[in-house]
Every structure is written in C-alpha cells, then in structure tokens.
Short mmCIF file of C-alpha atoms and ligand atoms in Angstrom, two decimals:
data_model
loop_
_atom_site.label_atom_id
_atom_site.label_comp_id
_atom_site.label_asym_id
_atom_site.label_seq_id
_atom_site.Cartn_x
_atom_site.Cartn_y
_atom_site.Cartn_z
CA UNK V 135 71.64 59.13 63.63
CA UNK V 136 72.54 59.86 67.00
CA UNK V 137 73.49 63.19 67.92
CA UNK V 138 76.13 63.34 71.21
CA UNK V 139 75.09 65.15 74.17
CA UNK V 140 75.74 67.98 75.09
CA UNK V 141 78.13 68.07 78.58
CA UNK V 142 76.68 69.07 81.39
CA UNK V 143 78.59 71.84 82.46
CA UNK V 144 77.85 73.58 78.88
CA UNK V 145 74.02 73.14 79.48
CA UNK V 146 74.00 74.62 82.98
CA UNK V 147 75.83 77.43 81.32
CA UNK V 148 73.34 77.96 78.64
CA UNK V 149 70.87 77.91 81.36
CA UNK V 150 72.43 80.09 83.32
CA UNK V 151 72.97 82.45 80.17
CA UNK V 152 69.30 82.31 79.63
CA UNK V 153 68.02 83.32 83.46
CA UNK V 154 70.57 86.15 82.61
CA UNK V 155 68.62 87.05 79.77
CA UNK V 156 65.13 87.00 81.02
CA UNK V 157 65.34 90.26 82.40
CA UNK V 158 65.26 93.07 79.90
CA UNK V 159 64.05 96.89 80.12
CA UNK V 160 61.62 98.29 78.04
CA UNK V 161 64.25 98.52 74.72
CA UNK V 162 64.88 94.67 74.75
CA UNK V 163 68.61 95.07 77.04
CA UNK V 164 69.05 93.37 79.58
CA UNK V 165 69.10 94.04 83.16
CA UNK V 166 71.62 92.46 85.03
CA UNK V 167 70.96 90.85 89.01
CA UNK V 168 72.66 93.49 90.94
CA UNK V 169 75.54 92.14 93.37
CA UNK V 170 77.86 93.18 96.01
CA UNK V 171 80.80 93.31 93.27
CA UNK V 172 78.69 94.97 90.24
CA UNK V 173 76.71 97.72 93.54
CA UNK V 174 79.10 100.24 92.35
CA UNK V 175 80.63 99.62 89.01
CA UNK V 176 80.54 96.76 86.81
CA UNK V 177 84.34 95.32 86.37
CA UNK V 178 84.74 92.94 82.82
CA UNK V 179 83.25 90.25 82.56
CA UNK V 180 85.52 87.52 82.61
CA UNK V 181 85.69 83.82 81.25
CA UNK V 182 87.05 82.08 84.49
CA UNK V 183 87.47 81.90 88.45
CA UNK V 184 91.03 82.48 87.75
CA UNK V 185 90.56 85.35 84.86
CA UNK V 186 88.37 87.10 87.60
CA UNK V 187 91.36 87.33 89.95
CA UNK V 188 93.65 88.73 86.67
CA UNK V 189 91.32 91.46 85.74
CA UNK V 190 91.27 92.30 90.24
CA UNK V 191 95.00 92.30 90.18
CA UNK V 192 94.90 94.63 86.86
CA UNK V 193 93.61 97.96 86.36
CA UNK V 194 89.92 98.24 86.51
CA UNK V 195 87.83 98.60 83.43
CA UNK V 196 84.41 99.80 84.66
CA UNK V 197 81.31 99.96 83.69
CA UNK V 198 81.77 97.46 80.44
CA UNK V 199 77.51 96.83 80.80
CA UNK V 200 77.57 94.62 77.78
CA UNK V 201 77.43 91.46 78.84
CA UNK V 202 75.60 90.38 75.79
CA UNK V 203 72.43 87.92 75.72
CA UNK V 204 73.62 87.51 72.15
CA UNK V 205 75.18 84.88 70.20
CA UNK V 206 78.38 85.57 71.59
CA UNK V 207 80.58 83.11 69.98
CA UNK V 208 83.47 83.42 72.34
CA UNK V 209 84.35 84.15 76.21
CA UNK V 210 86.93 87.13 76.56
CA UNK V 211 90.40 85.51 76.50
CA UNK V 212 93.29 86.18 79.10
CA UNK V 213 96.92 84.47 78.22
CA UNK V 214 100.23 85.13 79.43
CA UNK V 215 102.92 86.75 77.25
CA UNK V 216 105.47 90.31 77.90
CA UNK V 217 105.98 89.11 81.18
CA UNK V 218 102.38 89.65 82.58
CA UNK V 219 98.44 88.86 81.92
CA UNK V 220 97.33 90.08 78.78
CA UNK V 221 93.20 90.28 78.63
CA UNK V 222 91.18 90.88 75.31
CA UNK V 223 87.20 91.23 75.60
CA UNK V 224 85.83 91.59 72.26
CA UNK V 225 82.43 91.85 73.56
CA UNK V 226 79.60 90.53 70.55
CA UNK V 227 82.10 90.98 68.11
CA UNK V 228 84.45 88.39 69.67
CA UNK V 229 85.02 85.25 67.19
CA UNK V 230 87.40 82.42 67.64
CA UNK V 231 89.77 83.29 64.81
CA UNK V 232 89.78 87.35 65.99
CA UNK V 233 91.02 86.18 69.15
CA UNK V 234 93.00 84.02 67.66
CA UNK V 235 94.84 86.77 65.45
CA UNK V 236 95.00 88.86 68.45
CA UNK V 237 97.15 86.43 70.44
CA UNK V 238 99.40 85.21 68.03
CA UNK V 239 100.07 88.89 67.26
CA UNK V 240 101.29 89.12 70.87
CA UNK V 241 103.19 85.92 71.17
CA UNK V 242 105.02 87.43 67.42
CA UNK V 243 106.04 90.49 69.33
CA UNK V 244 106.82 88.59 72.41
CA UNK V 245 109.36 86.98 70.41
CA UNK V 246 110.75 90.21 70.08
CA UNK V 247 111.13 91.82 73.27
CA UNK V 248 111.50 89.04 75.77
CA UNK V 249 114.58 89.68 77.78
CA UNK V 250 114.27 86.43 79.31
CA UNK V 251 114.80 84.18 76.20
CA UNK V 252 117.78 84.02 74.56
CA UNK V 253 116.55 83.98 70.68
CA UNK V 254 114.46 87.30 71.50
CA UNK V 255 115.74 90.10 69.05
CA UNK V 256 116.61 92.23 71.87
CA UNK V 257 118.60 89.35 73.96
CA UNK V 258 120.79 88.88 70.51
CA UNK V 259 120.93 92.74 70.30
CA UNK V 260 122.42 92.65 74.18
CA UNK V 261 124.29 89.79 73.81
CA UNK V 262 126.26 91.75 70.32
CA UNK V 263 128.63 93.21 72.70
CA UNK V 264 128.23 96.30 70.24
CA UNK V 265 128.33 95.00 67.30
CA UNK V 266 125.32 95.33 64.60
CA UNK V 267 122.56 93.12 64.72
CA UNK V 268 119.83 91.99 62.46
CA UNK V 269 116.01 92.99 63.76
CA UNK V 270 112.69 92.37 62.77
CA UNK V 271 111.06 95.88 61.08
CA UNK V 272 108.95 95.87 63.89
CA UNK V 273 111.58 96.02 66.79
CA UNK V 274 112.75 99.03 64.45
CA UNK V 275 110.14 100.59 64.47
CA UNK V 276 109.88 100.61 68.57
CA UNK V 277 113.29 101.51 69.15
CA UNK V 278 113.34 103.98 67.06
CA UNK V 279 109.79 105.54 68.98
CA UNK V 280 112.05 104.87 71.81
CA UNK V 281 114.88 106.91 71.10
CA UNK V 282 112.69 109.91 70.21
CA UNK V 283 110.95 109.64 73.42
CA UNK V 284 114.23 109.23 75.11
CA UNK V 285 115.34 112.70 73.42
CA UNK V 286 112.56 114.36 74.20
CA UNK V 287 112.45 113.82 77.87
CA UNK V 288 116.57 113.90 78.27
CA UNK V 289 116.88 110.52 78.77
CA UNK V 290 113.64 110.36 81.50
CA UNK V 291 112.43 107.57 79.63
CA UNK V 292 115.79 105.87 78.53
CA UNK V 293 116.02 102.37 76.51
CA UNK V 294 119.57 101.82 76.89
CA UNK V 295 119.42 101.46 80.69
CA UNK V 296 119.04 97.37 80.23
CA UNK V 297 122.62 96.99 82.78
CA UNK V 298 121.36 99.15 85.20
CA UNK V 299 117.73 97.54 85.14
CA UNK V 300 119.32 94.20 85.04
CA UNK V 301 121.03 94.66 88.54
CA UNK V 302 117.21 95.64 90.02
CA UNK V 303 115.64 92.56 88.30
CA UNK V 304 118.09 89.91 89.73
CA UNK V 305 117.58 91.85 93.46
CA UNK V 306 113.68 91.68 93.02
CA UNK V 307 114.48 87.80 92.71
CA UNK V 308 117.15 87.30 95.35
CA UNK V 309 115.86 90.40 97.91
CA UNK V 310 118.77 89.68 100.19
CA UNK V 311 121.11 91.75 98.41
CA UNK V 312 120.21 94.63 96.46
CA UNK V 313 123.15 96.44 94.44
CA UNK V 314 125.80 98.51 95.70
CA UNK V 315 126.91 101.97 94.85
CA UNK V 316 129.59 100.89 92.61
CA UNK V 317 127.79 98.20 90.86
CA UNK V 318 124.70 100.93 90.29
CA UNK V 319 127.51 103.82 88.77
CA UNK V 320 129.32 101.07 86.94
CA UNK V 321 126.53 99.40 85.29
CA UNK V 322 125.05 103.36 84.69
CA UNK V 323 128.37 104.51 82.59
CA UNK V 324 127.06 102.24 80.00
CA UNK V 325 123.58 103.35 79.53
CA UNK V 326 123.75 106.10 77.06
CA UNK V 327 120.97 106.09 75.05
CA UNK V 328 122.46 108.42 71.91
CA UNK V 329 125.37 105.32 71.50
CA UNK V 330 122.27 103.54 69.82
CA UNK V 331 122.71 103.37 65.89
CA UNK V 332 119.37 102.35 63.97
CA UNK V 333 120.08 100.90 60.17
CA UNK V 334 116.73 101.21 58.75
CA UNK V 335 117.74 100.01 55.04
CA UNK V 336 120.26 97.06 56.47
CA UNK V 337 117.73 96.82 59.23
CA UNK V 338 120.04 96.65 61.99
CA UNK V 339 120.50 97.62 65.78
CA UNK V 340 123.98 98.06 67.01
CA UNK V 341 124.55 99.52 70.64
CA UNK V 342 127.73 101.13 70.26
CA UNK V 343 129.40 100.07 73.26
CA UNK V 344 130.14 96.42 74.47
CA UNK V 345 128.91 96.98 78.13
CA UNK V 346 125.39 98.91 77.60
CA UNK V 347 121.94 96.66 77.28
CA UNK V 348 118.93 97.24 75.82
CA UNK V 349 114.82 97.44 77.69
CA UNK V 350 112.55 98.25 76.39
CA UNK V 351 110.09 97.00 78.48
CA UNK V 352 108.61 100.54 79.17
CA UNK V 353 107.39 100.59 76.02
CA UNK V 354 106.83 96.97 74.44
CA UNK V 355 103.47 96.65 76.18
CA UNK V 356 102.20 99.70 74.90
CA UNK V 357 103.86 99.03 71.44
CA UNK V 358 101.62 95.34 71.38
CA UNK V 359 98.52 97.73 72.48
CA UNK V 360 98.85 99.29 69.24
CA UNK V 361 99.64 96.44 67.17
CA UNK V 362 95.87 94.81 68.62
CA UNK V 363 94.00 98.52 67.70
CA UNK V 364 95.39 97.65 64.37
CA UNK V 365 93.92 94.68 63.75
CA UNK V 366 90.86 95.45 65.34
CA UNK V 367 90.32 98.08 63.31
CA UNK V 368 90.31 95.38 60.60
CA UNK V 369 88.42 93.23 61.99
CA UNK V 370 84.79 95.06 61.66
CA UNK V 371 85.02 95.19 65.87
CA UNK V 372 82.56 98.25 67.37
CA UNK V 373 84.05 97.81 70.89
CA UNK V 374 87.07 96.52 73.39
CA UNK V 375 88.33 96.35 75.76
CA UNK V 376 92.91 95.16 76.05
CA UNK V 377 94.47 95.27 79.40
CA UNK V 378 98.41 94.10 78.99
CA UNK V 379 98.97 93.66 82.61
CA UNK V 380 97.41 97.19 84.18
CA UNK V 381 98.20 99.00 80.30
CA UNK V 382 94.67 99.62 78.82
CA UNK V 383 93.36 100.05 75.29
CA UNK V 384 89.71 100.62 74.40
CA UNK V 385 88.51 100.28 71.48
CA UNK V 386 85.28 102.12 70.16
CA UNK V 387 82.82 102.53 71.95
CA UNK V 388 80.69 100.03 74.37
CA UNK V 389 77.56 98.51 73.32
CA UNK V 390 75.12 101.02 73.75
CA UNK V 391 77.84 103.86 71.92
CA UNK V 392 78.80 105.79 74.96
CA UNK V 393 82.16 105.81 75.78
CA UNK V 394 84.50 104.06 77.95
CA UNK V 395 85.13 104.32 81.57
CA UNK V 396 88.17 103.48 83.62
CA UNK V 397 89.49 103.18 87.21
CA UNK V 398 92.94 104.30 88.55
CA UNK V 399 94.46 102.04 91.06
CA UNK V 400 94.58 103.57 94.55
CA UNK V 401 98.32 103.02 94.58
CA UNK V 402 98.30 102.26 98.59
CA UNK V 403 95.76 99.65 98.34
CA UNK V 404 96.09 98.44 94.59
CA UNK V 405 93.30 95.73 95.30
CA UNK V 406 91.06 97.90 96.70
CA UNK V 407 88.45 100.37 95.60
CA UNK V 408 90.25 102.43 92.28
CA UNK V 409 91.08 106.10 93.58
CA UNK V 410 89.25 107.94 90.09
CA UNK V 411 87.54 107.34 87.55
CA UNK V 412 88.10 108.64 84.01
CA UNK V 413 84.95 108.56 81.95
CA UNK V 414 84.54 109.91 78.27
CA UNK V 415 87.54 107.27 76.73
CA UNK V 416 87.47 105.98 73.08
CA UNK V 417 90.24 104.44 70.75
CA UNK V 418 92.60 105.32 73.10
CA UNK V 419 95.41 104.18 75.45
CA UNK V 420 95.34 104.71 79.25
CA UNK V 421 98.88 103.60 80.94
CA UNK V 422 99.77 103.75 84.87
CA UNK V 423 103.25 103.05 85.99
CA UNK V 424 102.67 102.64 89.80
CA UNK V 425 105.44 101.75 92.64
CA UNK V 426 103.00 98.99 93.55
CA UNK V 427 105.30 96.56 91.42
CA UNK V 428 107.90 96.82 93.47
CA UNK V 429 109.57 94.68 96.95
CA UNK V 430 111.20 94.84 100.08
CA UNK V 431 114.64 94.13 101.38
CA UNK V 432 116.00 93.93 104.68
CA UNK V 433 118.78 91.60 104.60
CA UNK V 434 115.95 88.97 105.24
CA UNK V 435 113.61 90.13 102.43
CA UNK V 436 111.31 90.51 105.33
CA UNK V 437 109.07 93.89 105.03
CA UNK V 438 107.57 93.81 108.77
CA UNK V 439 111.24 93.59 110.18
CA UNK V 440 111.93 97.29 109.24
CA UNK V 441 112.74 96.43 104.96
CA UNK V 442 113.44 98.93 102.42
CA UNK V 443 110.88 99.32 99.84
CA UNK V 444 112.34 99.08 96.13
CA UNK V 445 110.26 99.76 92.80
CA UNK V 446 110.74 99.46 89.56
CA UNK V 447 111.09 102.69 87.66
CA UNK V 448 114.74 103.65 87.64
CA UNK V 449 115.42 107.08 87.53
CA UNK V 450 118.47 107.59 84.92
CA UNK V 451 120.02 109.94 87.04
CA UNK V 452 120.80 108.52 90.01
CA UNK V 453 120.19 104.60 88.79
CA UNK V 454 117.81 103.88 91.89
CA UNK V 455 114.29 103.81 92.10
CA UNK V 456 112.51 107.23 91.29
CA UNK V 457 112.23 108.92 94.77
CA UNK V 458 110.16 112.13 94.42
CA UNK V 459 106.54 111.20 95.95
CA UNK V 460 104.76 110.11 92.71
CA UNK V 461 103.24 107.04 93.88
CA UNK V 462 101.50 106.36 90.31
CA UNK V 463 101.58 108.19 86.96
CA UNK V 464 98.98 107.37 84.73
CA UNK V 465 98.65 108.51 81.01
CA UNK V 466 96.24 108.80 78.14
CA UNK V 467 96.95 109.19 74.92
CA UNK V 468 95.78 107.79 71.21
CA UNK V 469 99.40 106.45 70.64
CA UNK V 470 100.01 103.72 73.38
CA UNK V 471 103.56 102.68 72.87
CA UNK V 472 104.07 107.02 73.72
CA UNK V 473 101.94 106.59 76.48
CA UNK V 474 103.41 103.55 77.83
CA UNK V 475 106.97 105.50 77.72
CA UNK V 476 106.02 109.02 78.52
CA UNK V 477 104.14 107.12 81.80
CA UNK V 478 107.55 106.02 82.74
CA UNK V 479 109.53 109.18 81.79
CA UNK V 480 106.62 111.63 83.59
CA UNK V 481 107.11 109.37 86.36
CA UNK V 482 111.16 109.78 86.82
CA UNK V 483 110.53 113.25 85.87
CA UNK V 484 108.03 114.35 88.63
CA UNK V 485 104.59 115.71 88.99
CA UNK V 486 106.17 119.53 88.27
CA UNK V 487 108.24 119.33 85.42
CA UNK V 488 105.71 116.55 83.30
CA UNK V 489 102.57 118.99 83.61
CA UNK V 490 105.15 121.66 82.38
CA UNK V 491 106.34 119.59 79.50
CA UNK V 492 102.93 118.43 78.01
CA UNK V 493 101.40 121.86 78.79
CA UNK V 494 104.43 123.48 76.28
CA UNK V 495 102.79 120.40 74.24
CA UNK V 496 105.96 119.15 73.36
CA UNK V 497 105.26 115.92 72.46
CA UNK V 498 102.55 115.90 69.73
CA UNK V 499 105.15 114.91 67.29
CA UNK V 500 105.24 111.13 68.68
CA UNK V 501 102.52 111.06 70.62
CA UNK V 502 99.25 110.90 67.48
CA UNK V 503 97.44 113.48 69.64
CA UNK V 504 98.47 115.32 72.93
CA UNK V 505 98.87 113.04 75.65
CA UNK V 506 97.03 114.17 79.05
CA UNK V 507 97.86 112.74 82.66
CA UNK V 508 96.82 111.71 86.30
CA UNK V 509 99.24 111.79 88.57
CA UNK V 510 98.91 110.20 92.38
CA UNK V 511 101.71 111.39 94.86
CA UNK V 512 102.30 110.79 98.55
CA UNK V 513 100.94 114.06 99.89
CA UNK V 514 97.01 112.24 98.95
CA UNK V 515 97.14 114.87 96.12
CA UNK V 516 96.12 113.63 93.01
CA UNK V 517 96.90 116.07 89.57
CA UNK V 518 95.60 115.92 86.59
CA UNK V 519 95.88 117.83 82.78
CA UNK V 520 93.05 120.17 82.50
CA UNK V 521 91.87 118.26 79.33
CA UNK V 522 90.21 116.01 81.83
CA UNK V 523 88.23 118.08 83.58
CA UNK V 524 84.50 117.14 83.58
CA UNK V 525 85.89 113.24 82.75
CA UNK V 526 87.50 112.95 86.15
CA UNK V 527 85.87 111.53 89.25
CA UNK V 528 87.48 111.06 92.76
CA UNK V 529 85.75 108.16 94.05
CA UNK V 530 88.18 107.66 97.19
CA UNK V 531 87.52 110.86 99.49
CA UNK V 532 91.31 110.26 100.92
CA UNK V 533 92.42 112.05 97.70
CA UNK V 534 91.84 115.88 96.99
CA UNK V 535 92.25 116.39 92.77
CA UNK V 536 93.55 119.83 91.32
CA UNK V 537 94.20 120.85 87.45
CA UNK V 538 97.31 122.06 85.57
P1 ADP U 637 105.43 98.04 83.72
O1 ADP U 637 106.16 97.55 82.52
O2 ADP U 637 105.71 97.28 84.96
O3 ADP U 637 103.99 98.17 83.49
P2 ADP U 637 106.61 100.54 83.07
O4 ADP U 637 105.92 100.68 81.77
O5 ADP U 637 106.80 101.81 83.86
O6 ADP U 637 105.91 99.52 84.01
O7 ADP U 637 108.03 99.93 82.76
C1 ADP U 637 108.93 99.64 83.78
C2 ADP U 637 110.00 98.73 83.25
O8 ADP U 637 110.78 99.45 82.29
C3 ADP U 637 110.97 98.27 84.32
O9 ADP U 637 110.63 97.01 84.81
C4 ADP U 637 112.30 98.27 83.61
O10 ADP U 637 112.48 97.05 82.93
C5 ADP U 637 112.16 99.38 82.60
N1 ADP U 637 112.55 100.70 83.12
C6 ADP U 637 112.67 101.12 84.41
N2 ADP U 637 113.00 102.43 84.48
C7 ADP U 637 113.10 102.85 83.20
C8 ADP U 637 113.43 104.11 82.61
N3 ADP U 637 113.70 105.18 83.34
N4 ADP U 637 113.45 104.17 81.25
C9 ADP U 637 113.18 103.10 80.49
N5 ADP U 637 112.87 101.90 80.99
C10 ADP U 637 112.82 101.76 82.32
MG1 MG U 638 105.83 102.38 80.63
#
C-alpha cells in the first residue's frame, strides 16, 4: 500500500522540533537556544509569523518556559472574536477538540455582546427602545455582575452608558469630528444605569427609557475569561495561558508547577519593553485598561499637526475621556469579568479613591477574592496594593513603585 508523504514544510518542522529537543539539562528538560527576543524573558510561544505580532501588540505573558518537546498535539490558537485577538496556549495539554470547545465558547458569547451585529442580544436589547427583551441566561448573568459593580463604584464602571460611548466610537472612525458639548450632555441624560430592570424568571432585559443603550464591553471580555477557566477546569488542563486582546487569564500553574509571570505594558511605549513584572500568578485574572487604545483629532486626524489625544474610558461624569493622569490601571483578581469592570471603574475613579475603596475591601462580595491593583500615572509613578509586594518587579528604571 502506499503511504502519502508527508509535506515538506511539516518535516522541516519536525526537524526543527527535534534540534529543539536535543538539548536537555540534567532532569531530561530542555534547554532552549537563547536569542535576542527570549535574552530577557521568554514571551508565548506562538503558532505563526502573524500570531507573533498579536501576542507583541497584547500584553506580555513572560516567562511561559514550556515549550514542550512532547507530543504536543496542537499549536496555541489565536482567532478573532469581542472585537479583538483572542489567544489560548494550552501548553501539553492542548488537543484539537479543547481548543475547539474553547473557541466556539467565545464565538457563543460573541453572539451575545457584539454591538456591531444586529442579531447580538445586546443590539436587540438597544434597539427595544425600552421595552423588555428576551436574553440568553448568560447575558443575565453579566448584566446583572454589571449592575452590582456599577452600584458599588457609583456608576464608575457604568453599563448603561452605550449613547454616550456610541458618539466616541463613530469619532474614533471618522477623527475629523469628535462630539460636541451638547451631543456629549444629551446622549449622557440617558445613561442611568439604575433604569435597568433584570427579569430573571421571564429572563428579560428592559432599559427603562427609549433613549439609553447598553455596553458592556468593559466587562464581556473578562466575562468570556471566565467562561474558558470553566471549561478548562473540565478539561483535565494543568496550565494556560488566555489573553482576550491585552485581558489575561492563567490557568494553573506552568510546566514545571511554579507560578505564572506577567508584564505590564509601559503605557508610553506599549510595544516596548513591559514597565513590571508581576510574578507569583495562578488561576487568576490580570486586566489593564490603558489610554494606549485611544486616537487623535485635529480637524485633520493628523497627531503631528498639534491633535488632541482621545481614549477610550469615558468617565460617567463628565462623558469625556477620563482625565486624571492614570495612564493604565491594571487589576488582578480570581473573578475576571470583576476585574475587567473594576479595571475600568478604578480607572475613571483615580489612583486615590480606588486604593481607598479596595483597601475598605469593599468589593469581596463580587469580586471571588479581593481584587489587588497596579496603577501607572503620568507623574512616572507607578502604585500598587500592598498584597503585591515581594511579586512586583520594576523592570523600566523610568518608573519609581510605592505601596498602599
Ligand atoms: P478594553 O475593552 O479596550 O480592553 P476596557 O475594559 O476598559 O478596555 O473597556 C472599555 C470599553 O468599555 C470602551 O471601549 C467602551 O465601549 C466601554 N466603556 C468606556 N467607559 C466606560 C465606563 N465608564 N463604564 C462602562 N463601560 C465603559
Ligand atoms: Mg474593563
């Protein structure tokens, strides 16, 4: 009988897998060929050319040293959905049908929260004009996580602001004109949050006034984080690694049991070298809402002609950007759809009055475990909860760290 051949590409890559392999230490693992990208940390290892440029334009998972000589059955996988990147390395548990339940989790709860399709449950919730519509349990459950974030920050972190954040989006698209005054106070007299009515039995949503709009894009991410720990935790998986577009979950531990480490952007040169390190991270969530998402306007869209820099984290109050020097707000915490949230609302909120509010520990109710936080502001300060002491490490010396 005649057996096909194998393609060329796929034996260069075994061969290539096994001059990986040859060298080991003295337990058997393997020692890796030390380059100028792996000198100082090791980033994921990633699938493709263009997956390499994802996980660089993400947050930086360091360290992951378990590029496995193994019969690893699949390469990590990286797939669009929410709006952004999402990037699953299973490591040597990673099988074709785990990845495969991962991602069609994620397209399901796409379905859900995608403002930009019409048949989304939230679009049909915005498009009620008010009146009570039918959700999936799961949307229920993250609006009503939502709203209980959104009371315990005072509206920080608030879900209803979808007419406000509307106005932004369409400006990031057409920078030539960026919202007035009166389309900003308009659009933010219908953006109470406490309007919101949640049916649990009839399962329905129902916004209680025709003008207001649902996001929940502040929290959907972190939401889908939780929904992939959950199957994981099914699956029989020792350690991974999730990045949702810069929102992190690890899983377990890596290979060789220690725990995770993870870099925080430098928010003035996201590309660059990360400005910490956190070190010590297992089964949890790590979440940075940084102004780096965020464009200029001049009239021209042109930023060296003098433009205006927008981002996108709205602050309630005022229905602009957040203004009050926190260039990045980064948060850790067991529950990822609170982390993903509270990194929003600590980020409206300021550097003063989040360390105040987690120190009073106000939020162990819905956050599964006390959430702790880094916070970067323009001064070159960076602040962090004092539960991270010992797991912190500055690696940019532009940045002086103190703890509260
Ligand atoms: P990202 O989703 O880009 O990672 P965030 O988690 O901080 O960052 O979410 C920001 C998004 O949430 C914005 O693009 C907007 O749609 C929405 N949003 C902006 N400001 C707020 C706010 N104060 N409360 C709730 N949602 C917000
Ligand atoms: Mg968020």
């Amino acid at each position: 009988m005649m057996v096909p051949k194998k393609p060329a590409d796929s034996r260069q890559k075994r061969r290539t897998e096994r001059a990986m392999c040859r060298k080991s230490d003295a337990s058997g693992n393997p020692v890796f060929p030390r380059t100028n990208s792996d000198r100082r940390f090791f980033s994921v290892r990633m699938g493709k050319t263009r997956n390499r440029k994802i996980i660089a334009a993400a947050a930086l998972i360091l360290s992951a040293g378990t590029m496995s000589c193994e019969k690893r059955q699949r390469e990590p996988e990286s797939r669009e959905a929410l709006g952004t990147v999402c990037s699953v390395n299973l490591y040597e548990s990673g099988t074709e049908s785990k990845y495969g339940k991962i991602f069609a989790r994620l397209d399901e709860i796409d379905a859900l929260f995608n403002l930009s399709s019409p048949a989304s449950d939230i679009s049909r919730v915005n498009a009620a004009r008010g009146a009570p519509v039918e959700v999936a349990p799961d949307f229920i459950k993250v609006l009503s996580e939502a709203l209980e974030i959104a009371r315990v920050t005072e509206g920080a972190f608030n879900p209803a602001l979808g007419s406000v954040t509307e106005l932004w989006r369409n400006a990031k698209i057409h920078t030539d004109r960026i919202p007035s005054k009166t389309e900003i106070r308009n659009a933010l007299a219908h953006a109470d949050f406490r309007k919101i009515r949640l049916d649990e039995q009839a399962g329905t949503v129902c916004m209680g006034d025709a003008e207001a709009k649902l996001d929940l894009n502040a929290i959907a991410k972190g939401f889908a984080a939780d929904s992939i720990a959950e199957i994981l935790a099914q699956g029989n998986v020792k350690g991974a690694t999730v990045n949702l577009g810069g929102h992190i979950y690890v899983f377990g531990t890596k290979k060789d049991r220690s725990p995770w480490k993870l870099g925080i952007k430098n928010p003035n040169a996201p590309e660059g070298i990360p400005a910490v390190s956190i070190s010590g991270l297992q089964d949890t969530a790590v979440v940075t809402s940084g102004i780096y998402d965020g464009f200029f306007t001049n009239g021209s869209g042109d930023k060296n002609a003098g433009g205006v820099f927008f981002h996108h984290i709205i602050d309630p109050a005022t229905g602009f950007p957040a203004d009050n020097g926190i260039l990045s707000m980064t948060v850790v915490c067991r529950n990822a759809a609170a982390a993903d949230a509270l990194g929003t609302a600590f980020f409206v909120m300021g550097k003063e009055k989040s360390f105040a509010m987690m120190g009073e520990g106000a939020f162990d109710p819905v956050a599964g475990g006390r959430p702790l936080a880094v916070s970067i502001t323009n001064d070159a300060r960076i602040s962090a909860s004092r539960g991270l002491e010992g797991y912190i490490g500055v690696v940019l010396n532009d940045y002086t760290i103190s703890f509260r």
